[in-house]
Coordinates of C-alpha atoms in Angstrom, one line a residue:
M189 CA -12.7 70.0 -19.2
R190 CA -11.8 67.5 -21.9
T191 CA -9.2 65.7 -19.8
R192 CA -11.7 65.2 -17.0
L193 CA -14.7 64.1 -19.1
Y194 CA -12.9 61.1 -20.7
P195 CA -12.2 59.2 -17.4
I196 CA -15.7 60.0 -16.2
L197 CA -17.2 58.5 -19.4
R198 CA -14.9 55.5 -19.2
N199 CA -16.0 54.8 -15.6
L200 CA -19.6 55.1 -16.6
L201 CA -19.3 52.8 -19.6
P202 CA -20.0 49.5 -17.6
V203 CA -23.1 51.2 -16.1
I204 CA -24.4 52.3 -19.5
I205 CA -24.0 48.8 -20.9
F206 CA -25.7 47.3 -17.9
L207 CA -28.7 49.7 -18.3
L208 CA -28.9 48.9 -22.0
A209 CA -28.9 45.2 -21.2
G210 CA -31.6 45.5 -18.6
S211 CA -34.4 45.1 -21.0
C212 CA -32.9 41.8 -22.2
A213 CA -33.1 39.8 -19.0
N214 CA -33.4 36.5 -20.8
E215 CA -30.4 37.2 -23.1
T216 CA -26.8 36.3 -22.4
E217 CA -25.3 38.6 -19.8
I218 CA -23.0 41.3 -21.4
L219 CA -19.7 41.0 -19.6
V220 CA -16.9 43.7 -19.5
P221 CA -13.4 42.8 -18.4
T222 CA -12.5 44.7 -15.3
T223 CA -8.8 44.2 -15.3
N224 CA -6.7 47.3 -16.0
D225 CA -4.7 47.4 -19.2
E226 CA -1.3 46.7 -17.6
N227 CA -2.3 43.4 -15.8
G228 CA -4.9 42.4 -18.3
D229 CA -2.3 42.1 -21.0
K230 CA -0.1 39.8 -19.0
P231 CA -0.1 36.1 -19.9
V232 CA -1.7 33.5 -17.7
V233 CA 1.2 31.4 -16.2
I234 CA 0.5 28.3 -14.1
R235 CA 2.3 25.6 -12.2
A236 CA 0.9 22.6 -10.4
T237 CA 1.9 20.1 -7.7
I238 CA 0.2 16.8 -7.0
A239 CA 0.2 14.6 -4.0
G240 CA 3.0 11.9 -4.4
S241 CA 2.3 8.3 -5.0
L242 CA 4.3 6.7 -2.2
P243 CA 4.5 7.5 1.5
S244 CA 8.0 8.4 2.8
T245 CA 7.5 6.4 6.0
R246 CA 4.9 5.4 8.5
S247 CA 4.9 5.2 12.2
E248 CA 2.7 3.5 14.9
D249 CA 3.5 6.5 17.1
T250 CA 0.5 8.8 17.0
D251 CA 2.5 11.7 18.3
N252 CA 3.7 12.8 14.8
E253 CA 3.9 16.3 13.5
Y254 CA 2.9 16.8 9.8
I255 CA 5.6 18.3 7.7
P256 CA 4.1 20.1 4.7
E257 CA 6.9 19.4 2.3
E258 CA 6.2 20.5 -1.3
P259 CA 5.8 17.7 -3.8
E260 CA 7.6 18.0 -7.2
S261 CA 5.9 20.1 -9.8
I262 CA 4.1 18.5 -12.8
K263 CA 6.4 18.5 -15.8
N264 CA 6.2 17.4 -19.4
R265 CA 2.5 16.6 -19.1
T266 CA -0.7 18.0 -20.6
L267 CA -3.7 18.8 -18.4
L268 CA -7.0 20.6 -19.0
F269 CA -7.5 24.2 -18.0
T270 CA -11.1 25.4 -17.6
Y271 CA -11.9 29.1 -17.1
P272 CA -14.8 31.6 -17.4
S273 CA -14.2 33.1 -20.9
V274 CA -14.9 36.7 -21.6
A275 CA -15.1 35.9 -25.3
D276 CA -17.8 33.3 -24.6
G277 CA -19.9 35.7 -22.4
G278 CA -18.6 34.3 -19.2
A279 CA -19.3 30.7 -20.0
M280 CA -16.8 28.1 -19.0
K281 CA -14.3 27.0 -21.6
S282 CA -11.6 24.3 -21.6
V283 CA -8.3 24.3 -23.3
P284 CA -5.3 21.8 -23.0
C285 CA -2.2 23.2 -21.4
T286 CA 1.2 21.5 -21.5
F287 CA 3.7 21.9 -18.7
N288 CA 7.4 22.2 -19.8
E289 CA 10.5 20.8 -18.2
E290 CA 10.6 23.6 -15.6
G291 CA 7.0 22.8 -14.6
I292 CA 5.5 26.0 -16.1
A293 CA 2.6 26.2 -18.5
Y294 CA 1.3 29.0 -20.7
I295 CA -2.2 28.4 -22.1
Q296 CA -2.6 28.6 -25.9
I297 CA -6.0 29.5 -27.4
E298 CA -7.4 29.6 -30.9
E299 CA -8.7 33.0 -32.1
E300 CA -9.8 33.6 -35.7
G301 CA -7.8 30.7 -37.0
N302 CA -4.6 31.7 -35.2
T303 CA -3.0 30.5 -31.9
R304 CA -2.1 32.9 -29.2
T305 CA -1.3 32.9 -25.5
L306 CA -4.2 33.3 -23.1
L307 CA -4.1 36.7 -21.3
W308 CA -5.7 37.7 -18.1
K309 CA -8.1 40.0 -19.8
D310 CA -9.5 36.9 -21.5
I311 CA -10.7 35.5 -18.1
Y312 CA -13.8 36.9 -16.5
T313 CA -12.9 37.8 -12.9
V314 CA -15.8 40.2 -11.9
H315 CA -17.6 38.0 -9.4
D316 CA -16.4 36.6 -6.1
T317 CA -17.4 33.1 -7.3
N318 CA -15.3 33.2 -10.5
T319 CA -13.1 30.1 -10.5
I320 CA -10.7 28.3 -12.8
Y321 CA -10.0 24.6 -12.8
L322 CA -7.2 22.2 -13.6
D323 CA -7.5 18.4 -14.1
N324 CA -6.2 15.5 -16.1
L325 CA -9.5 14.7 -17.9
V326 CA -8.2 16.1 -21.2
N327 CA -10.6 14.0 -23.2
Y328 CA -13.6 15.5 -21.5
P329 CA -13.5 19.3 -22.1
V330 CA -16.5 21.5 -21.2
Q331 CA -18.9 21.5 -24.1
T332 CA -22.4 22.6 -25.2
P333 CA -24.6 19.5 -24.3
N334 CA -26.7 17.8 -26.9
P335 CA -29.3 15.7 -25.0
D336 CA -30.6 14.2 -28.2
S337 CA -27.3 12.8 -29.3
E338 CA -26.9 9.0 -29.5
D339 CA -23.3 9.5 -28.2
I340 CA -23.5 9.5 -24.4
L341 CA -20.3 11.6 -24.3
E342 CA -22.1 14.5 -26.1
Q343 CA -25.2 14.6 -23.9
F344 CA -23.7 16.5 -20.9
D345 CA -21.8 19.8 -20.4
N346 CA -18.8 18.1 -18.6
F347 CA -18.9 20.8 -16.0
T348 CA -22.0 20.2 -13.9
K349 CA -22.2 16.5 -15.1
M350 CA -19.8 14.2 -16.9
R351 CA -20.1 10.7 -18.2
F352 CA -17.1 8.5 -19.0
G353 CA -18.9 6.4 -21.6
P354 CA -18.0 2.9 -22.9
P355 CA -14.6 1.3 -22.8
E356 CA -11.9 2.7 -25.1
E357 CA -11.4 1.2 -28.5
G358 CA -9.4 -2.0 -28.3
F359 CA -10.3 -2.7 -24.7
N360 CA -10.4 -6.5 -24.1
P361 CA -11.9 -7.6 -20.7
E362 CA -10.2 -11.0 -21.2
D363 CA -6.9 -9.2 -20.5
M364 CA -8.2 -7.9 -17.2
T365 CA -10.0 -11.0 -15.8
I366 CA -9.3 -14.6 -15.2
E367 CA -10.4 -17.1 -17.9
G368 CA -14.1 -17.4 -18.5
I369 CA -15.2 -14.3 -16.5
G370 CA -15.3 -11.3 -18.9
D371 CA -17.0 -7.9 -18.3
Y372 CA -20.2 -8.0 -16.2
Y373 CA -21.6 -5.1 -18.3
K374 CA -20.4 -6.6 -21.6
G375 CA -18.6 -3.4 -22.7
K376 CA -21.2 -0.8 -21.8
Y377 CA -19.2 1.2 -19.2
K378 CA -15.5 2.1 -19.1
W379 CA -13.2 0.3 -16.7
M380 CA -11.6 2.9 -14.5
I381 CA -8.7 1.0 -13.1
A382 CA -5.0 1.1 -13.9
K383 CA -1.5 0.3 -12.5
E384 CA 0.0 3.2 -10.7
E385 CA 3.4 2.6 -12.1
E386 CA 2.5 1.6 -15.7
T387 CA 5.5 1.1 -17.9
D388 CA 3.8 -0.1 -21.1
P389 CA 3.9 2.8 -23.5
D390 CA 0.5 1.8 -24.9
K391 CA -1.1 1.9 -21.5
I392 CA 0.5 4.9 -19.8
W393 CA -2.3 7.2 -21.2
K394 CA -4.8 5.0 -19.4
K395 CA -3.1 5.4 -16.1
E396 CA -2.9 9.2 -16.6
E397 CA -6.6 9.3 -17.2
V398 CA -7.8 6.9 -14.6
D399 CA -5.8 8.4 -11.7
I400 CA -8.1 11.5 -11.6
I401 CA -6.4 14.6 -10.3
W402 CA -8.3 17.9 -9.8
G403 CA -7.8 21.3 -8.4
K404 CA -9.3 24.8 -8.6
Y405 CA -8.3 28.4 -8.0
P406 CA -9.2 30.0 -5.7
S407 CA -9.5 27.0 -3.4
T408 CA -11.1 28.9 -0.6
K409 CA -14.0 31.3 -0.4
T410 CA -11.9 34.0 1.3
T411 CA -9.7 34.3 -1.8
H412 CA -10.9 35.9 -5.1
L413 CA -9.6 35.4 -8.6
R414 CA -9.6 39.1 -9.4
D415 CA -7.0 39.7 -6.7
Q416 CA -4.6 37.3 -8.6
V417 CA -4.8 39.0 -12.0
G418 CA -1.4 39.4 -13.6
Q419 CA 0.2 36.9 -11.1
P420 CA 1.3 33.3 -11.7
L421 CA -1.1 30.7 -10.4
H422 CA -0.2 27.6 -8.3
F423 CA -2.7 24.7 -8.3
E424 CA -2.6 22.1 -5.6
L425 CA -4.2 19.0 -7.2
E426 CA -6.0 16.2 -5.3
H427 CA -6.2 12.5 -6.0
K428 CA -9.8 11.5 -6.5
M429 CA -9.4 7.8 -6.8
S430 CA -8.1 5.1 -4.4
A431 CA -4.8 3.2 -4.5
I432 CA -4.7 -0.6 -3.6
L433 CA -1.7 -2.7 -2.7
F434 CA -1.5 -6.3 -1.4
R435 CA 1.6 -7.6 0.3
F436 CA 1.9 -11.4 0.9
Y437 CA 4.2 -13.3 3.3
S438 CA 4.2 -16.7 5.0
K439 CA 6.0 -18.2 8.0
D440 CA 5.8 -21.6 6.2
P441 CA 9.3 -22.0 4.5
K442 CA 7.8 -23.8 1.6
I443 CA 5.2 -21.1 0.9
S444 CA 7.7 -18.3 1.4
E445 CA 10.1 -20.0 -1.1
A446 CA 7.3 -20.4 -3.6
L447 CA 6.4 -16.7 -3.3
K448 CA 10.1 -15.9 -4.0
E449 CA 10.7 -18.3 -6.9
I450 CA 7.4 -18.9 -8.7
E451 CA 5.2 -16.8 -10.9
V452 CA 1.8 -16.3 -9.3
T453 CA -1.6 -15.0 -10.2
V454 CA -3.6 -12.7 -7.9
Y455 CA -7.2 -11.7 -8.5
W456 CA -10.2 -10.6 -6.6
D457 CA -14.0 -10.8 -6.8
N458 CA -16.9 -8.5 -5.8
V459 CA -15.2 -5.2 -6.7
R460 CA -16.2 -2.0 -8.6
V461 CA -14.1 -1.3 -11.7
W462 CA -16.5 1.3 -13.1
I463 CA -17.3 4.8 -11.8
E464 CA -20.7 4.6 -13.5
D465 CA -22.9 1.6 -14.0
S466 CA -26.6 0.7 -14.7
Q467 CA -27.8 2.6 -11.7
I468 CA -27.1 5.9 -13.5
E469 CA -29.6 5.0 -16.2
S470 CA -32.5 4.9 -13.8
D471 CA -31.7 8.1 -11.8
S472 CA -30.7 11.3 -13.6
H473 CA -29.4 12.8 -10.4
F474 CA -26.4 10.5 -10.4
R475 CA -23.4 12.4 -11.6
P476 CA -20.2 10.3 -12.2
F477 CA -18.0 13.4 -11.9
I478 CA -18.7 17.1 -11.3
R479 CA -15.9 19.3 -12.5
Y480 CA -17.0 22.5 -10.7
N481 CA -16.6 20.9 -7.2
G482 CA -14.4 17.9 -7.9
E483 CA -17.0 15.5 -6.6
L484 CA -16.6 11.9 -7.7
L485 CA -19.7 9.6 -7.6
N486 CA -19.6 7.4 -4.6
Y487 CA -22.3 4.8 -4.8
G488 CA -21.2 2.6 -2.0
Q489 CA -21.4 -1.1 -2.8
K490 CA -24.3 -2.4 -4.8
K491 CA -25.2 -5.8 -6.2
N492 CA -23.6 -5.2 -9.6
L493 CA -19.9 -6.1 -9.0
Q494 CA -17.1 -7.5 -11.1
K495 CA -15.5 -10.9 -10.5
G496 CA -12.1 -12.3 -11.4
V497 CA -10.3 -9.0 -11.7
I498 CA -6.5 -9.6 -12.1
L499 CA -4.0 -7.9 -9.9
A500 CA -1.0 -9.9 -11.0
K501 CA -1.0 -12.4 -13.9
K502 CA 1.6 -15.2 -14.0
E503 CA 4.3 -13.0 -12.7
R504 CA 6.7 -12.8 -9.8
L505 CA 5.7 -10.4 -7.1
T506 CA 8.1 -7.7 -6.0
P507 CA 10.0 -8.5 -2.8
S508 CA 10.0 -5.9 -0.1
T509 CA 11.4 -6.0 3.5
Q510 CA 10.6 -3.5 6.2
N511 CA 14.0 -3.8 7.8
N512 CA 17.3 -5.8 7.9
D513 CA 16.1 -8.2 10.6
P514 CA 16.6 -11.7 9.2
D515 CA 13.7 -12.9 11.4
H516 CA 11.3 -10.4 9.9
P517 CA 9.1 -11.8 7.1
V518 CA 9.8 -10.8 3.5
Y519 CA 6.7 -9.3 1.8
Y520 CA 5.9 -10.0 -1.9
E521 CA 3.9 -7.2 -3.4
T522 CA 1.4 -6.9 -6.2
P523 CA 1.6 -3.7 -8.3
V524 CA -0.2 -0.8 -6.9
W525 CA -3.6 -0.4 -8.6
I526 CA -5.8 2.7 -9.0
Y527 CA -9.5 1.9 -8.3
P528 CA -12.7 3.9 -7.9
M529 CA -13.5 5.0 -4.4
C530 CA -16.2 2.9 -2.6
Q531 CA -17.7 4.1 0.6
E532 CA -18.9 0.8 2.0
L533 CA -17.7 -2.7 1.3
L534 CA -19.6 -4.8 3.8
T535 CA -22.6 -5.9 1.7
S536 CA -20.4 -8.3 -0.2
R537 CA -16.8 -8.0 0.8
P538 CA -14.2 -8.4 -1.9
Q539 CA -12.7 -11.9 -2.0
L540 CA -9.0 -12.2 -2.6
T541 CA -7.3 -15.2 -4.2
I542 CA -3.7 -16.0 -4.9
E543 CA -2.7 -19.0 -7.0
I544 CA 0.8 -20.5 -6.4
D545 CA 1.8 -23.5 -8.5
G546 CA -1.8 -24.7 -8.8
T547 CA -2.7 -24.1 -5.2
K548 CA -5.2 -21.4 -4.4
Y549 CA -5.4 -19.4 -1.2
S550 CA -8.6 -17.4 -0.8
G551 CA -10.3 -15.2 1.8
A552 CA -12.6 -12.2 2.2
L553 CA -11.1 -8.8 3.0
P554 CA -11.4 -7.8 6.7
P555 CA -14.6 -5.9 7.7
K556 CA -12.8 -3.1 9.6
M557 CA -9.9 -0.8 9.1
R558 CA -8.2 2.2 10.7
Y559 CA -6.8 5.1 8.7
W560 CA -4.4 7.9 9.4
E561 CA -5.9 11.4 9.7
I562 CA -4.4 14.8 10.4
D563 CA -6.1 16.9 13.1
S564 CA -6.4 20.7 13.4
K565 CA -3.0 20.9 15.1
G566 CA -1.3 19.2 12.1
E567 CA -0.7 16.0 14.0
W568 CA -1.4 12.5 12.7
Y569 CA -3.5 10.0 14.5
L570 CA -5.1 6.6 13.8
S571 CA -8.9 6.6 13.5
T572 CA -11.1 4.3 15.5
P573 CA -12.0 1.1 13.6
V574 CA -14.4 1.9 10.8
N575 CA -16.1 -0.2 8.1
L576 CA -14.0 -1.3 5.2
A577 CA -14.0 1.2 2.4
F578 CA -11.9 2.5 -0.4
K579 CA -11.3 6.2 0.4
S580 CA -10.8 8.9 -2.2
G581 CA -7.2 10.1 -2.1
Y582 CA -5.9 7.3 0.1
R583 CA -3.6 4.4 -0.3
H584 CA -4.8 1.1 1.1
T585 CA -2.1 -1.5 2.0
F586 CA -3.3 -5.0 2.9
N587 CA -0.8 -7.2 4.7
V588 CA -1.7 -10.9 4.0
E589 CA -0.3 -14.1 5.6
L590 CA -0.6 -17.4 3.7
V591 CA -1.0 -20.5 5.9
N592 CA -1.4 -24.2 5.2
K593 CA -3.1 -26.0 8.1
L594 CA -4.0 -29.7 7.6
D595 CA -4.0 -29.2 3.8
K596 CA -6.4 -26.3 4.2
Q597 CA -5.1 -23.1 2.5
E598 CA -6.1 -19.9 4.2
I599 CA -5.5 -16.1 3.9
L600 CA -5.1 -14.1 7.1
F601 CA -5.3 -10.3 7.0
H602 CA -3.1 -9.0 9.8
E603 CA -3.2 -5.2 9.1
V604 CA -4.8 -2.7 6.8
T605 CA -2.8 0.5 6.5
V606 CA -4.8 3.4 5.0
S607 CA -2.8 6.6 4.5
P608 CA -2.9 9.6 2.2
F609 CA -1.3 9.4 -1.2
I610 CA 1.5 11.6 0.0
W611 CA 2.7 11.3 3.6
Y612 CA 5.4 13.2 5.4
F613 CA 6.4 12.9 9.1
N614 CA 8.9 14.5 11.3
E615 CA 11.9 12.7 12.7
K616 CA 9.8 10.9 15.3
V617 CA 9.4 7.8 13.2
T618 CA 9.8 4.1 13.7
A619 CA 13.2 3.2 12.3
A620 CA 12.0 -0.3 11.4
E621 CA 9.7 1.3 8.8
S622 CA 11.9 4.1 7.5
G623 CA 13.4 3.9 4.1
I624 CA 13.7 5.2 0.6
Y625 CA 10.8 4.4 -1.8
N626 CA 11.4 6.7 -4.8
W627 CA 13.8 9.2 -6.4
S628 CA 12.3 12.0 -4.4
D629 CA 13.0 10.2 -1.2
L630 CA 16.6 9.6 -2.2
K631 CA 17.1 13.3 -3.1
W632 CA 15.6 14.4 0.3
A633 CA 17.9 11.9 2.1
A634 CA 20.9 13.4 0.4
K635 CA 19.8 17.0 1.0
T636 CA 19.2 16.2 4.7
Y637 CA 22.6 14.4 4.9
N638 CA 24.4 17.3 3.3
E639 CA 23.0 19.8 5.8
D640 CA 25.4 18.8 8.6
T641 CA 29.0 20.0 8.3
E642 CA 30.3 18.2 11.3
D643 CA 28.6 15.1 12.9
T644 CA 25.8 13.7 10.8
S645 CA 25.1 11.0 13.4
K646 CA 23.2 13.7 15.4
N647 CA 20.9 14.5 12.4
N648 CA 17.6 12.9 13.7
K649 CA 15.8 13.8 10.5
L650 CA 17.8 11.1 8.7
W651 CA 16.0 8.4 10.8
R652 CA 13.2 8.8 8.2
Y653 CA 15.5 7.0 5.7
G654 CA 17.6 4.6 7.8
E655 CA 19.8 4.3 10.8
Y656 CA 23.3 5.4 12.0
T657 CA 25.3 2.2 12.7
G658 CA 29.0 1.3 12.5
G659 CA 30.1 4.9 12.1
K660 CA 28.0 5.6 9.0
W661 CA 24.4 6.1 7.9
V662 CA 22.7 3.0 6.4
F663 CA 19.7 3.9 4.2
W664 CA 17.2 1.2 3.2
L665 CA 15.9 1.0 -0.4
W666 CA 12.5 -0.6 -0.6
R667 CA 11.7 -0.2 -4.4
N668 CA 13.5 0.1 -7.7
I669 CA 14.5 3.6 -8.7
E670 CA 15.1 4.9 -12.2
I671 CA 16.8 8.3 -12.0
P672 CA 15.4 10.7 -14.6
D673 CA 17.9 11.4 -17.4
K674 CA 18.3 15.1 -16.7
E675 CA 18.6 14.8 -12.9
E676 CA 22.0 15.3 -11.2
L677 CA 23.5 12.0 -10.2
Q678 CA 26.1 13.1 -7.7
I679 CA 24.0 14.3 -4.8
F680 CA 25.8 13.2 -1.6
K681 CA 28.6 15.3 -0.2
D682 CA 30.8 12.4 0.9
N683 CA 30.8 8.6 1.0
N684 CA 30.1 8.0 4.7
F685 CA 26.9 6.2 4.0
R686 CA 25.6 2.9 2.6
I687 CA 22.4 2.1 0.7
E688 CA 21.1 -1.3 1.7
R689 CA 19.4 -2.4 -1.5
G690 CA 18.2 -5.9 -0.9
S691 CA 16.7 -7.0 -4.2
S692 CA 16.0 -3.4 -5.3
T693 CA 18.2 -1.4 -7.7
I694 CA 19.0 2.2 -8.6
K695 CA 19.5 2.8 -12.3
K696 CA 20.1 5.6 -14.7
N697 CA 19.7 5.1 -18.4
G698 CA 19.5 1.4 -17.7
S699 CA 22.9 1.3 -15.9
I700 CA 23.2 0.1 -12.3
I701 CA 24.2 3.0 -10.0
Q702 CA 26.4 2.2 -7.0
D703 CA 26.9 4.2 -3.8
E704 CA 30.2 5.8 -5.1
N705 CA 28.4 7.0 -8.2
L706 CA 26.1 9.2 -6.0
V707 CA 29.0 11.0 -4.3
K708 CA 30.1 14.4 -5.5
T709 CA 33.6 14.6 -6.8
S710 CA 36.0 17.4 -6.1
S711 CA 34.8 19.3 -9.2
T712 CA 31.2 19.0 -8.3
N713 CA 31.3 19.3 -4.5
H714 CA 30.3 22.8 -3.5
S715 CA 29.4 22.1 0.1

């Protein structure tokens, strides 16, 4: 009788607690972990992937099949983990988590002055709606709001509503604008823009915060957190901001030569550099960011816009060609910038200016654009022309021609390419726009190249990266690549290929890497 009574009482315990709590309807709900002892004592282990920052290729052919290649895991980076905490009565709690070199993170929590690993029994998983979150807004953890605080960052819970506050200490708008412009709001709201490939150690943190990435688990209503108890979690994070790139060229030999040889300044007017602005002060319903659903405030374009925002300041633009055709123009690119999304840009279209050796070329951005979408069948297609906008999670590439007619300097926008942050296609691509843009592309090219044991010329997948000509594969390198220190250098099985570098380079630890350095030696070749 004793052995039967104990399990009965154990199963009744949650019911008893519920009945005792029934008279306290206005009190905090009493929560009881429902995980069994075996799984509840397991540590919470997570990994995360994020959409890449450069498309592998693009094609004008709309008959493209999407290839869901997995991006690389987040490594050596700290993100913010937010979960329903049993210890806090089911309330949401945020803790930083650091991913190691293998892309794995264990969450560490403080308990009675000591640090320990978060276990599954610490997470409340009773309800179908229980969800955990991961994002890069480490400086904005969930908190108990204090509406009476003079500090705007303390007034909201950072879960249902978040404010980004004023600019960071030391921010100088003169560094971000042309002379004499300054900040429209005079330091009241944080500028949420940054270079995508920031190399300045003092500014990398800014890029990592501005490029908002966010994800949740479970990501669908048909999956429940309690079914995952004791198992590793994989977050697929989304970009919430927009990426902007301008590429200049000219058919005029003098202008083209100037673009190549002269340091230029590029800036634009009528743009939003803040996620929040004065409109939020007059309407409490405006929420710059909502952590529980990942929604970023999208005002559209209003009258309060910033002028003179610098995209490149007295620097040489990066040369980039689309193919090896000498008759094809050479493009000179600004850095890629991360900007807040903006759903409509027609009220006062942004005005772009490039100054070359004292001569200014200016023009308004085009009113229409077409962007790549993926349909229910997993195939890419170009949308019908829509009003110009900066879309969340998309990269916007503006191809700009500079002309000089009768001493009148003009800017002509020929094409606006709007594509997801990460973009993979099958082998049906246009060879003229294939190529290698980053280290991940180079590794995938080598992996694909190594798959064939006989005739690599028949490997159509390699057309994503180059063309087969003269008895070997020629891969086109469009950007500088720095190979990570701990990555394997010898990745190609043999030397029957050539990397057409143009002005781009491949380096490791500061040293130039040639084609032969990428070939496996007899001691490393295990193909």
